[in-house]
Amino acid sequence: MWFLAMLWASCLLMGTHAQGSASFRRANAGSGRCQYTFMVDSPTEASCPSAGSSPEMEALKSRLGLLEALVARLVGGEAMSEASQGSGSQSGLQDAYNQVMGENAQLQREKQRLDRQVQDLQQRLEELRQEAERLRSRTCMQQPPPRVPQNDNSFRPGSGPALSHLVSRPGNTQGDKSSLRDPAWHHENPGYQELTAVVTEVSAPNLEGPADISGCGDLVWVQEPEVHRKADSIAGKYGVWMQDPEAKEPYGPEMVWRIDAVGSEVRQLFGYENMDQLSRGFPTKVLLLPESMESTGATMYRGSLYYQRRLSRTLLRYDLLSESIAARRDLLHAGFHGQFPYSWGGYTDIDLALDENGLWAIYSTNKAKGAIVISQLDPHNLEVKGTWETKIRKTSVANAFMICGKLYTVASYTSPNTTINYMYDTATSQGKIISVPFKNRYRYNSMVDYNPAQRKLYAWDSFYMVSYNVRLGKQE
Ligand code: CA
């Protein structure tokens, strides 16, 4: 018993010393027995979790603290990085935004400027449209002042080259070239023929040529030009060439006549036996006219050359058989020497023309205020048989010709694609706007005339002698 008490006391002391935390309680267990309860901390329970200072807990706390610090650092770093990057991006975005806004403002200004230009162009277009309408509908307007030189000393009647009236020179082209050149003509001479004009173009519809019909009709189609000859000197830049639709002896119907119209003394008339000879370039006849010529409006009819005497309104009939002037007559009130020329100039005031009805003069007068006037002439004595006054200004068109008693005008002498733009019928005294396509292949058409026997237009387009087949349609 003693031993047990000592063991208990020792254990109690050791336990108390070892643990410093123990309790002892005594209680009545009933049935005459006492119950002693001794409680001491178990060594194994020292590792149990508790709210106190457990090493594991401390280690966890430490690790957690480390993790928290790491997380905080990471989160803080990312936040800082994001903040830093966000700041840079924001700055870049701001710059880009400012640039876009600047460009936008510039584009707005550009748009406003373009809008103004569009408005200006629309206004200009409307003005042009109104001008075109006005030109289509207007009648003739006041003519510009005459362009007659005050001191033209180049005209000296009878002072031409001392050649015989008839020179037969087969095969001598070199001689022809030299004789064609006129020493009085110079490129720089502003007073002679090289004149320009503004021409209103009319769009050319694409017309198919209808089938030919016999007899007269309206001009409905003009073929592409056919080239017959190119002049080989500057004297042939413009001129007139023709065939007599009713030829008389000694010349046959195949005879081709040519006059180079550049120069102040145009008097030479070259004859070729036929078209082939014209193409080869050998004239068989060279006739020297007794009086010099003006304009490119000459024509050949029934064995006579009809032309305007230079610096006058006098019409001459030169008889090929007698080689002399057979008739002369002033075309009363007709403008001349640049008063009422065609748009290309060339002193083309009086244009003589042929058609199925005979000989015509196309010209203008002060009374007509520059409008084209048509007179039918007696081919024998040049007497005026009838006169018509049109509503189209002569200086506004490039040339004119007659077919079946109707006048036709060419809109432009330079445009490669122009039109026959007006027709006047002497049978009804009515004119109207038309649009028949017409080609100026060489862009300087100085003469257009109709040959009723060949049913062709003959033209002289910048050195080139060309012809056009035509078709006539049913009369309206
Ligand atoms: Ca003509």
Short mmCIF file of C-alpha atoms in Angstrom, two decimals, residues 25-471:
data_model
loop_
_atom_site.label_atom_id
_atom_site.label_comp_id
_atom_site.label_asym_id
_atom_site.label_seq_id
_atom_site.Cartn_x
_atom_site.Cartn_y
_atom_site.Cartn_z
CA ARG A 25 -11.26 15.19 -8.22
CA ARG A 26 -13.05 12.93 -5.70
CA ALA A 27 -16.65 12.06 -5.83
CA ASN A 28 -19.11 9.67 -4.11
CA ALA A 29 -19.74 6.81 -6.46
CA GLY A 30 -22.59 5.47 -4.38
CA SER A 31 -22.87 2.11 -2.71
CA GLY A 32 -20.28 3.10 -0.10
CA ARG A 33 -17.52 3.70 -2.68
CA CYS A 34 -15.47 6.78 -3.44
CA GLN A 35 -14.55 7.65 -7.06
CA TYR A 36 -11.30 9.42 -7.63
CA THR A 37 -10.80 11.10 -11.01
CA PHE A 38 -7.32 12.02 -12.04
CA MET A 39 -6.84 14.00 -15.26
CA VAL A 40 -3.58 14.87 -16.87
CA ASP A 41 -2.60 16.01 -20.37
CA SER A 42 -1.68 13.12 -22.58
CA PRO A 43 1.70 13.41 -24.30
CA THR A 44 0.17 12.13 -27.47
CA GLU A 45 -2.44 14.74 -27.32
CA ALA A 46 0.12 17.49 -27.30
CA SER A 47 0.06 17.42 -31.12
CA CYS A 48 -3.64 17.83 -31.26
CA PRO A 49 -4.81 21.03 -32.78
CA SER A 50 -5.64 23.71 -30.36
CA ALA A 51 -6.10 27.40 -30.37
CA GLY A 52 -2.81 27.68 -28.56
CA SER A 53 0.73 27.50 -29.89
CA SER A 54 0.71 24.28 -31.90
CA PRO A 55 3.92 23.96 -33.95
CA GLU A 56 1.94 22.64 -36.89
CA MET A 57 -0.39 25.50 -36.47
CA GLU A 58 2.53 27.84 -36.29
CA ALA A 59 4.05 26.21 -39.34
CA LEU A 60 0.77 26.47 -41.17
CA LYS A 61 0.48 30.03 -40.06
CA SER A 62 3.94 30.67 -41.31
CA ARG A 63 3.33 28.95 -44.60
CA LEU A 64 0.05 30.70 -44.95
CA GLY A 65 1.73 33.94 -44.21
CA LEU A 66 4.32 33.21 -46.86
CA LEU A 67 1.63 32.29 -49.33
CA GLU A 68 -0.32 35.37 -48.48
CA ALA A 69 2.76 37.46 -48.94
CA LEU A 70 3.49 35.74 -52.22
CA VAL A 71 -0.06 36.11 -53.41
CA ALA A 72 -0.11 39.70 -52.29
CA ARG A 73 3.13 40.32 -54.10
CA LEU A 74 1.95 38.54 -57.19
CA VAL A 75 -1.41 40.23 -57.18
CA GLY A 76 0.17 43.53 -56.42
CA GLY A 77 2.75 43.03 -59.18
CA GLU A 78 0.14 42.09 -61.71
CA ALA A 79 -1.95 44.96 -60.61
CA MET A 80 1.01 47.23 -60.94
CA SER A 81 1.91 45.72 -64.25
CA GLU A 82 -1.63 46.01 -65.44
CA ALA A 83 -1.75 49.49 -64.15
CA SER A 84 1.48 50.27 -65.95
CA GLN A 85 0.45 48.58 -69.14
CA GLY A 86 -3.00 50.11 -68.94
CA SER A 87 -1.47 53.48 -68.68
CA GLY A 88 0.68 52.91 -71.76
CA SER A 89 -2.19 51.46 -73.73
CA GLN A 90 -4.42 54.28 -72.69
CA SER A 91 -1.85 56.75 -73.85
CA GLY A 92 -1.52 54.96 -77.20
CA LEU A 93 -5.26 54.76 -77.56
CA GLN A 94 -5.52 58.43 -76.82
CA ASP A 95 -2.96 59.22 -79.48
CA ALA A 96 -4.72 57.00 -81.98
CA TYR A 97 -8.03 58.54 -81.07
CA ASN A 98 -6.65 62.02 -81.50
CA GLN A 99 -5.17 61.03 -84.85
CA VAL A 100 -8.43 59.50 -86.01
CA MET A 101 -10.34 62.56 -84.90
CA GLY A 102 -7.86 64.76 -86.76
CA GLU A 103 -8.19 62.68 -89.90
CA ASN A 104 -11.93 62.70 -89.50
CA ALA A 105 -11.95 66.46 -89.32
CA GLN A 106 -9.71 66.63 -92.38
CA LEU A 107 -11.95 64.22 -94.25
CA GLN A 108 -14.94 66.30 -93.29
CA ARG A 109 -13.26 69.38 -94.69
CA GLU A 110 -12.34 67.45 -97.85
CA LYS A 111 -15.90 66.22 -98.16
CA GLN A 112 -17.22 69.74 -97.82
CA ARG A 113 -14.79 70.90 -100.49
CA LEU A 114 -15.83 68.08 -102.83
CA ASP A 115 -19.47 68.81 -102.14
CA ARG A 116 -18.87 72.38 -103.21
CA GLN A 117 -17.13 71.17 -106.34
CA VAL A 118 -19.98 68.83 -107.12
CA GLN A 119 -22.41 71.70 -106.71
CA ASP A 120 -20.30 73.87 -108.97
CA LEU A 121 -20.08 71.13 -111.58
CA GLN A 122 -23.79 70.49 -111.39
CA GLN A 123 -24.43 74.17 -111.84
CA ARG A 124 -21.99 74.26 -114.77
CA LEU A 125 -23.64 71.20 -116.28
CA GLU A 126 -27.02 72.83 -116.00
CA GLU A 127 -25.68 75.98 -117.63
CA LEU A 128 -24.20 73.93 -120.46
CA ARG A 129 -27.46 72.07 -120.88
CA GLN A 130 -29.36 75.32 -121.05
CA GLU A 131 -26.79 76.69 -123.49
CA ALA A 132 -27.17 73.61 -125.67
CA GLU A 133 -30.94 74.00 -125.58
CA ARG A 134 -30.61 77.64 -126.46
CA LEU A 135 -28.26 76.86 -129.36
CA ARG A 136 -30.61 74.23 -130.67
CA SER A 137 -33.60 76.47 -130.58
CA ARG A 138 -32.19 79.84 -131.42
CA THR A 139 -32.37 81.55 -134.74
CA CYS A 140 -29.47 83.38 -136.29
CA MET A 141 -27.64 85.92 -134.21
CA GLN A 142 -25.76 89.05 -135.04
CA GLN A 143 -22.65 88.48 -137.09
CA PRO A 144 -19.20 89.37 -135.88
CA PRO A 145 -17.62 92.32 -137.64
CA PRO A 146 -16.31 91.62 -141.12
CA ARG A 147 -12.74 90.50 -141.37
CA VAL A 148 -11.97 92.22 -144.64
CA PRO A 149 -8.38 93.48 -144.58
CA GLN A 150 -8.08 97.21 -145.03
CA ASN A 151 -4.89 97.08 -147.03
CA ASP A 152 -4.65 93.90 -148.98
CA ASN A 153 -2.00 94.57 -151.57
CA SER A 154 -1.54 90.97 -152.49
CA PHE A 155 -4.34 91.09 -155.02
CA ARG A 156 -3.06 92.35 -158.33
CA PRO A 157 -5.35 91.35 -161.18
CA GLY A 158 -3.41 90.09 -164.11
CA SER A 159 -0.16 89.88 -162.22
CA GLY A 160 -0.03 86.10 -162.06
CA PRO A 161 2.61 83.90 -163.59
CA ALA A 162 3.11 84.43 -167.29
CA LEU A 163 1.93 80.98 -168.33
CA SER A 164 -0.11 80.08 -171.33
CA HIS A 165 -3.76 79.39 -170.71
CA LEU A 166 -3.42 75.76 -171.58
CA VAL A 167 -0.43 73.70 -170.60
CA SER A 168 -0.33 70.01 -171.36
CA ARG A 169 2.23 68.33 -169.11
CA PRO A 170 1.80 64.59 -168.96
CA GLY A 171 4.13 62.82 -166.61
CA ASN A 172 5.83 65.89 -165.22
CA THR A 173 5.05 65.80 -161.54
CA GLN A 174 8.14 67.66 -160.43
CA GLY A 175 7.19 70.59 -162.58
CA ASP A 176 3.72 70.50 -161.09
CA LYS A 177 5.06 70.69 -157.57
CA SER A 178 7.19 73.71 -158.23
CA SER A 179 4.48 75.49 -160.15
CA LEU A 180 2.04 74.83 -157.33
CA ARG A 181 4.04 76.73 -154.80
CA ASP A 182 3.05 80.32 -154.40
CA PRO A 183 5.88 82.57 -153.20
CA ALA A 184 3.39 85.00 -151.75
CA TRP A 185 2.09 82.41 -149.33
CA HIS A 186 3.64 81.98 -145.92
CA HIS A 187 2.64 79.78 -143.02
CA GLU A 188 2.90 82.70 -140.68
CA ASN A 189 0.65 84.97 -142.72
CA PRO A 190 -2.18 85.57 -140.27
CA GLY A 191 -4.32 87.38 -142.77
CA TYR A 192 -4.92 84.39 -144.95
CA GLN A 193 -7.30 81.55 -144.43
CA GLU A 194 -5.76 79.77 -141.42
CA LEU A 195 -8.65 80.64 -139.18
CA THR A 196 -10.27 78.67 -136.43
CA ALA A 197 -13.69 78.46 -134.94
CA VAL A 198 -15.50 77.01 -131.99
CA VAL A 199 -17.94 74.37 -133.06
CA THR A 200 -20.62 72.79 -130.98
CA GLU A 201 -20.44 69.05 -131.34
CA VAL A 202 -23.54 66.95 -131.70
CA SER A 203 -23.34 63.33 -130.68
CA ALA A 204 -23.49 61.01 -133.61
CA PRO A 205 -26.01 58.18 -133.42
CA ASN A 206 -25.05 54.84 -134.82
CA LEU A 207 -27.25 54.63 -137.88
CA GLU A 208 -27.47 51.70 -140.15
CA GLY A 209 -27.68 52.73 -143.77
CA PRO A 210 -31.01 51.89 -145.29
CA ALA A 211 -31.26 50.37 -148.72
CA ASP A 212 -30.81 52.67 -151.68
CA ILE A 213 -33.88 53.89 -153.41
CA SER A 214 -34.06 55.41 -156.82
CA GLY A 215 -34.45 59.11 -157.29
CA CYS A 216 -34.25 61.85 -154.75
CA GLY A 217 -34.60 61.62 -151.01
CA ASP A 218 -33.23 62.80 -147.73
CA LEU A 219 -29.59 62.19 -146.87
CA VAL A 220 -29.64 59.42 -144.28
CA TRP A 221 -26.17 57.91 -144.35
CA VAL A 222 -22.60 58.87 -145.28
CA GLN A 223 -19.95 56.18 -145.72
CA GLU A 224 -16.38 56.26 -144.43
CA PRO A 225 -14.13 58.47 -146.59
CA GLU A 226 -12.23 56.90 -149.47
CA VAL A 227 -8.82 58.45 -150.14
CA HIS A 228 -7.95 59.22 -153.76
CA ARG A 229 -4.90 61.38 -153.46
CA LYS A 230 -2.71 63.22 -151.00
CA ALA A 231 -1.33 66.59 -152.06
CA ASP A 232 2.44 66.63 -152.03
CA SER A 233 3.06 70.26 -151.17
CA ILE A 234 1.84 72.80 -148.68
CA ALA A 235 -0.15 74.43 -151.45
CA GLY A 236 -2.45 71.44 -151.23
CA LYS A 237 -3.31 71.62 -147.57
CA TYR A 238 -6.72 72.75 -148.70
CA GLY A 239 -8.40 73.08 -152.04
CA VAL A 240 -11.23 71.84 -154.20
CA TRP A 241 -11.54 68.84 -156.45
CA MET A 242 -14.45 67.67 -158.57
CA GLN A 243 -15.83 65.81 -161.53
CA ASP A 244 -18.32 67.26 -163.97
CA PRO A 245 -21.64 65.39 -163.55
CA GLU A 246 -22.62 66.47 -167.07
CA ALA A 247 -19.25 66.62 -168.80
CA LYS A 248 -18.91 68.05 -172.29
CA GLU A 249 -16.29 67.72 -174.97
CA PRO A 250 -13.36 67.84 -175.09
CA TYR A 251 -13.34 66.28 -171.63
CA GLY A 252 -15.06 63.06 -170.72
CA PRO A 253 -17.09 62.21 -167.61
CA GLU A 254 -14.10 60.50 -166.01
CA MET A 255 -12.06 63.70 -166.00
CA VAL A 256 -11.06 64.83 -162.52
CA TRP A 257 -10.29 68.47 -161.76
CA ARG A 258 -8.25 69.84 -158.91
CA ILE A 259 -7.35 73.30 -157.59
CA ASP A 260 -4.94 73.81 -154.71
CA ALA A 261 -6.40 76.77 -152.87
CA VAL A 262 -3.52 77.83 -150.65
CA GLY A 263 -2.08 81.15 -151.79
CA SER A 264 -3.16 84.60 -152.79
CA GLU A 265 -3.15 83.92 -156.53
CA VAL A 266 -5.09 80.75 -157.07
CA ARG A 267 -5.34 80.34 -160.83
CA GLN A 268 -4.16 76.86 -161.72
CA LEU A 269 -6.65 74.20 -162.66
CA PHE A 270 -5.22 70.68 -162.95
CA GLY A 271 -6.95 68.01 -164.98
CA TYR A 272 -6.56 64.23 -164.63
CA GLU A 273 -8.02 61.79 -167.09
CA ASN A 274 -9.55 59.66 -164.39
CA MET A 275 -9.37 58.70 -160.72
CA ASP A 276 -6.45 56.35 -161.22
CA GLN A 277 -4.43 59.09 -162.82
CA LEU A 278 -5.32 61.39 -159.95
CA SER A 279 -4.01 58.77 -157.57
CA ARG A 280 -0.79 58.36 -159.56
CA GLY A 281 -0.30 62.11 -159.66
CA PHE A 282 0.12 62.97 -163.32
CA PRO A 283 -2.12 65.78 -164.58
CA THR A 284 -2.80 65.80 -168.28
CA LYS A 285 -4.00 69.37 -168.31
CA VAL A 286 -3.01 72.49 -166.46
CA LEU A 287 -5.24 75.42 -167.17
CA LEU A 288 -4.41 78.92 -166.02
CA LEU A 289 -7.51 80.86 -165.10
CA PRO A 290 -7.63 84.42 -166.41
CA GLU A 291 -8.78 85.73 -163.03
CA SER A 292 -7.73 84.42 -159.67
CA MET A 293 -10.04 82.49 -157.40
CA GLU A 294 -11.22 82.86 -153.85
CA SER A 295 -12.61 80.19 -151.52
CA THR A 296 -12.85 76.45 -151.98
CA GLY A 297 -16.35 76.77 -153.36
CA ALA A 298 -15.70 76.19 -157.06
CA THR A 299 -17.59 73.56 -159.02
CA MET A 300 -17.64 72.03 -162.48
CA TYR A 301 -20.83 71.69 -164.50
CA ARG A 302 -21.63 71.15 -168.17
CA GLY A 303 -18.14 71.93 -169.37
CA SER A 304 -17.63 75.07 -167.30
CA LEU A 305 -15.82 75.88 -164.11
CA TYR A 306 -17.84 78.14 -161.79
CA TYR A 307 -15.97 80.10 -159.18
CA GLN A 308 -15.84 83.28 -157.11
CA ARG A 309 -13.45 85.91 -158.38
CA ARG A 310 -10.97 86.87 -155.68
CA LEU A 311 -11.76 89.87 -153.43
CA SER A 312 -15.20 90.25 -154.91
CA ARG A 313 -18.73 88.86 -154.92
CA THR A 314 -18.41 88.28 -158.62
CA LEU A 315 -19.22 84.83 -159.92
CA LEU A 316 -17.41 83.64 -163.03
CA ARG A 317 -18.13 80.88 -165.52
CA TYR A 318 -14.94 79.68 -167.13
CA ASP A 319 -15.65 77.69 -170.28
CA LEU A 320 -13.27 74.76 -170.60
CA LEU A 321 -13.62 74.49 -174.34
CA SER A 322 -12.82 78.12 -175.17
CA GLU A 323 -10.61 78.54 -172.08
CA SER A 324 -12.15 81.88 -171.38
CA ILE A 325 -14.67 83.56 -169.08
CA ALA A 326 -18.06 82.90 -170.59
CA ALA A 327 -20.21 84.66 -167.98
CA ARG A 328 -19.83 86.86 -164.94
CA ARG A 329 -22.31 88.26 -162.45
CA ASP A 330 -22.21 89.82 -159.03
CA LEU A 331 -24.07 87.86 -156.39
CA LEU A 332 -25.87 90.82 -154.90
CA HIS A 333 -25.26 91.59 -151.22
CA ALA A 334 -23.16 88.46 -150.77
CA GLY A 335 -20.41 88.74 -148.19
CA PHE A 336 -16.92 87.95 -149.39
CA HIS A 337 -13.29 87.73 -148.30
CA GLY A 338 -13.92 86.66 -144.75
CA GLN A 339 -17.21 88.39 -144.01
CA PHE A 340 -19.32 85.23 -143.81
CA PRO A 341 -17.02 82.23 -144.12
CA TYR A 342 -17.53 78.73 -142.84
CA SER A 343 -16.15 77.98 -139.39
CA TRP A 344 -12.74 76.91 -140.69
CA GLY A 345 -12.26 80.29 -142.35
CA GLY A 346 -10.50 80.20 -145.69
CA TYR A 347 -12.50 83.12 -147.17
CA THR A 348 -15.17 80.53 -147.90
CA ASP A 349 -17.84 83.18 -148.17
CA ILE A 350 -19.39 81.99 -151.41
CA ASP A 351 -19.77 78.25 -151.90
CA LEU A 352 -21.03 77.02 -155.26
CA ALA A 353 -22.78 73.67 -155.30
CA LEU A 354 -24.44 71.22 -157.64
CA ASP A 355 -27.26 68.77 -157.20
CA GLU A 356 -29.94 67.06 -159.25
CA ASN A 357 -31.64 70.44 -159.70
CA GLY A 358 -28.63 72.32 -161.05
CA LEU A 359 -26.33 75.08 -159.82
CA TRP A 360 -26.58 76.80 -156.45
CA ALA A 361 -24.76 79.47 -154.47
CA ILE A 362 -24.49 79.16 -150.67
CA TYR A 363 -23.54 82.42 -148.97
CA SER A 364 -24.78 85.10 -146.56
CA THR A 365 -25.64 88.76 -146.47
CA ASN A 366 -25.84 91.60 -143.99
CA LYS A 367 -29.58 91.56 -144.40
CA ALA A 368 -29.65 87.90 -143.38
CA LYS A 369 -27.34 88.74 -140.45
CA GLY A 370 -25.00 85.92 -141.28
CA ALA A 371 -27.61 83.23 -141.83
CA ILE A 372 -27.02 80.94 -144.76
CA VAL A 373 -28.71 82.19 -147.92
CA ILE A 374 -29.27 79.86 -150.87
CA SER A 375 -29.70 81.06 -154.43
CA GLN A 376 -30.38 78.88 -157.43
CA LEU A 377 -28.44 80.10 -160.45
CA ASP A 378 -28.93 79.87 -164.16
CA PRO A 379 -25.85 77.90 -165.21
CA HIS A 380 -25.65 79.72 -168.51
CA ASN A 381 -25.61 83.33 -167.40
CA LEU A 382 -25.42 83.06 -163.58
CA GLU A 383 -28.69 84.86 -163.10
CA VAL A 384 -30.38 84.24 -159.76
CA LYS A 385 -33.52 82.17 -160.25
CA GLY A 386 -34.61 81.95 -156.64
CA THR A 387 -33.36 82.72 -153.13
CA TRP A 388 -34.04 81.17 -149.74
CA GLU A 389 -32.92 82.37 -146.34
CA THR A 390 -32.25 79.75 -143.70
CA LYS A 391 -32.05 80.01 -139.93
CA ILE A 392 -28.56 78.61 -139.47
CA ARG A 393 -25.54 80.86 -139.08
CA LYS A 394 -22.96 80.28 -141.77
CA THR A 395 -19.95 80.79 -139.53
CA SER A 396 -21.28 78.13 -137.14
CA VAL A 397 -20.92 75.27 -139.61
CA ALA A 398 -17.90 73.73 -141.32
CA ASN A 399 -19.30 73.42 -144.84
CA ALA A 400 -22.47 72.87 -146.82
CA PHE A 401 -23.74 71.12 -149.92
CA MET A 402 -26.97 70.55 -151.81
CA ILE A 403 -28.74 67.26 -152.56
CA CYS A 404 -32.11 67.16 -154.32
CA GLY A 405 -32.82 70.83 -153.62
CA LYS A 406 -31.95 70.50 -149.94
CA LEU A 407 -29.11 72.18 -148.15
CA TYR A 408 -27.06 70.14 -145.68
CA THR A 409 -24.47 71.52 -143.28
CA VAL A 410 -21.48 69.80 -141.66
CA ALA A 411 -21.11 70.57 -137.96
CA SER A 412 -17.32 70.44 -137.57
CA TYR A 413 -14.32 70.49 -139.88
CA THR A 414 -11.90 69.12 -137.25
CA SER A 415 -13.79 66.51 -135.26
CA PRO A 416 -13.09 63.01 -136.64
CA ASN A 417 -16.64 62.05 -135.70
CA THR A 418 -19.02 64.85 -136.48
CA THR A 419 -22.45 65.08 -138.06
CA ILE A 420 -24.45 66.54 -140.86
CA ASN A 421 -26.42 68.65 -138.43
CA TYR A 422 -28.96 70.70 -140.39
CA MET A 423 -31.11 70.39 -143.47
CA TYR A 424 -33.05 73.07 -145.31
CA ASP A 425 -35.57 72.12 -147.97
CA THR A 426 -36.00 74.77 -150.69
CA ALA A 427 -39.18 73.04 -151.79
CA THR A 428 -40.91 73.77 -148.48
CA SER A 429 -38.71 76.65 -147.20
CA GLN A 430 -38.36 74.71 -143.97
CA GLY A 431 -35.22 73.76 -142.09
CA LYS A 432 -34.64 71.29 -139.32
CA ILE A 433 -31.93 69.85 -137.10
CA ILE A 434 -30.68 66.44 -138.18
CA SER A 435 -27.84 64.18 -137.12
CA VAL A 436 -26.16 62.07 -139.78
CA PRO A 437 -22.68 60.83 -138.80
CA PHE A 438 -19.80 62.24 -140.83
CA LYS A 439 -16.06 61.54 -140.56
CA ASN A 440 -13.26 64.08 -140.80
CA ARG A 441 -10.52 61.48 -140.84
CA TYR A 442 -7.69 64.02 -141.21
CA ARG A 443 -9.31 66.68 -139.04
CA TYR A 444 -9.13 69.65 -141.38
CA ASN A 445 -11.94 69.47 -143.85
CA SER A 446 -11.92 72.52 -146.08
CA MET A 447 -14.38 71.54 -148.78
CA VAL A 448 -17.43 69.29 -149.10
CA ASP A 449 -19.58 69.10 -152.20
CA TYR A 450 -22.00 66.69 -153.77
CA ASN A 451 -21.74 65.08 -157.17
CA PRO A 452 -25.20 64.00 -158.32
CA ALA A 453 -23.88 61.76 -161.10
CA GLN A 454 -21.59 59.81 -158.78
CA ARG A 455 -23.95 60.21 -155.83
CA LYS A 456 -20.93 60.96 -153.68
CA LEU A 457 -19.60 63.72 -151.52
CA TYR A 458 -16.20 65.04 -152.53
CA ALA A 459 -14.06 66.57 -149.79
CA TRP A 460 -10.58 67.93 -149.19
CA ASP A 461 -9.44 66.95 -145.73
CA SER A 462 -5.96 68.27 -144.82
CA PHE A 463 -4.05 67.42 -148.03
CA TYR A 464 -6.28 64.41 -148.72
CA MET A 465 -8.77 64.32 -151.56
CA VAL A 466 -11.48 61.95 -150.32
CA SER A 467 -14.97 60.92 -151.32
CA TYR A 468 -17.95 59.52 -149.41
CA ASN A 469 -20.70 57.32 -150.69
CA VAL A 470 -24.09 58.48 -149.52
CA ARG A 471 -27.53 56.98 -149.25
#
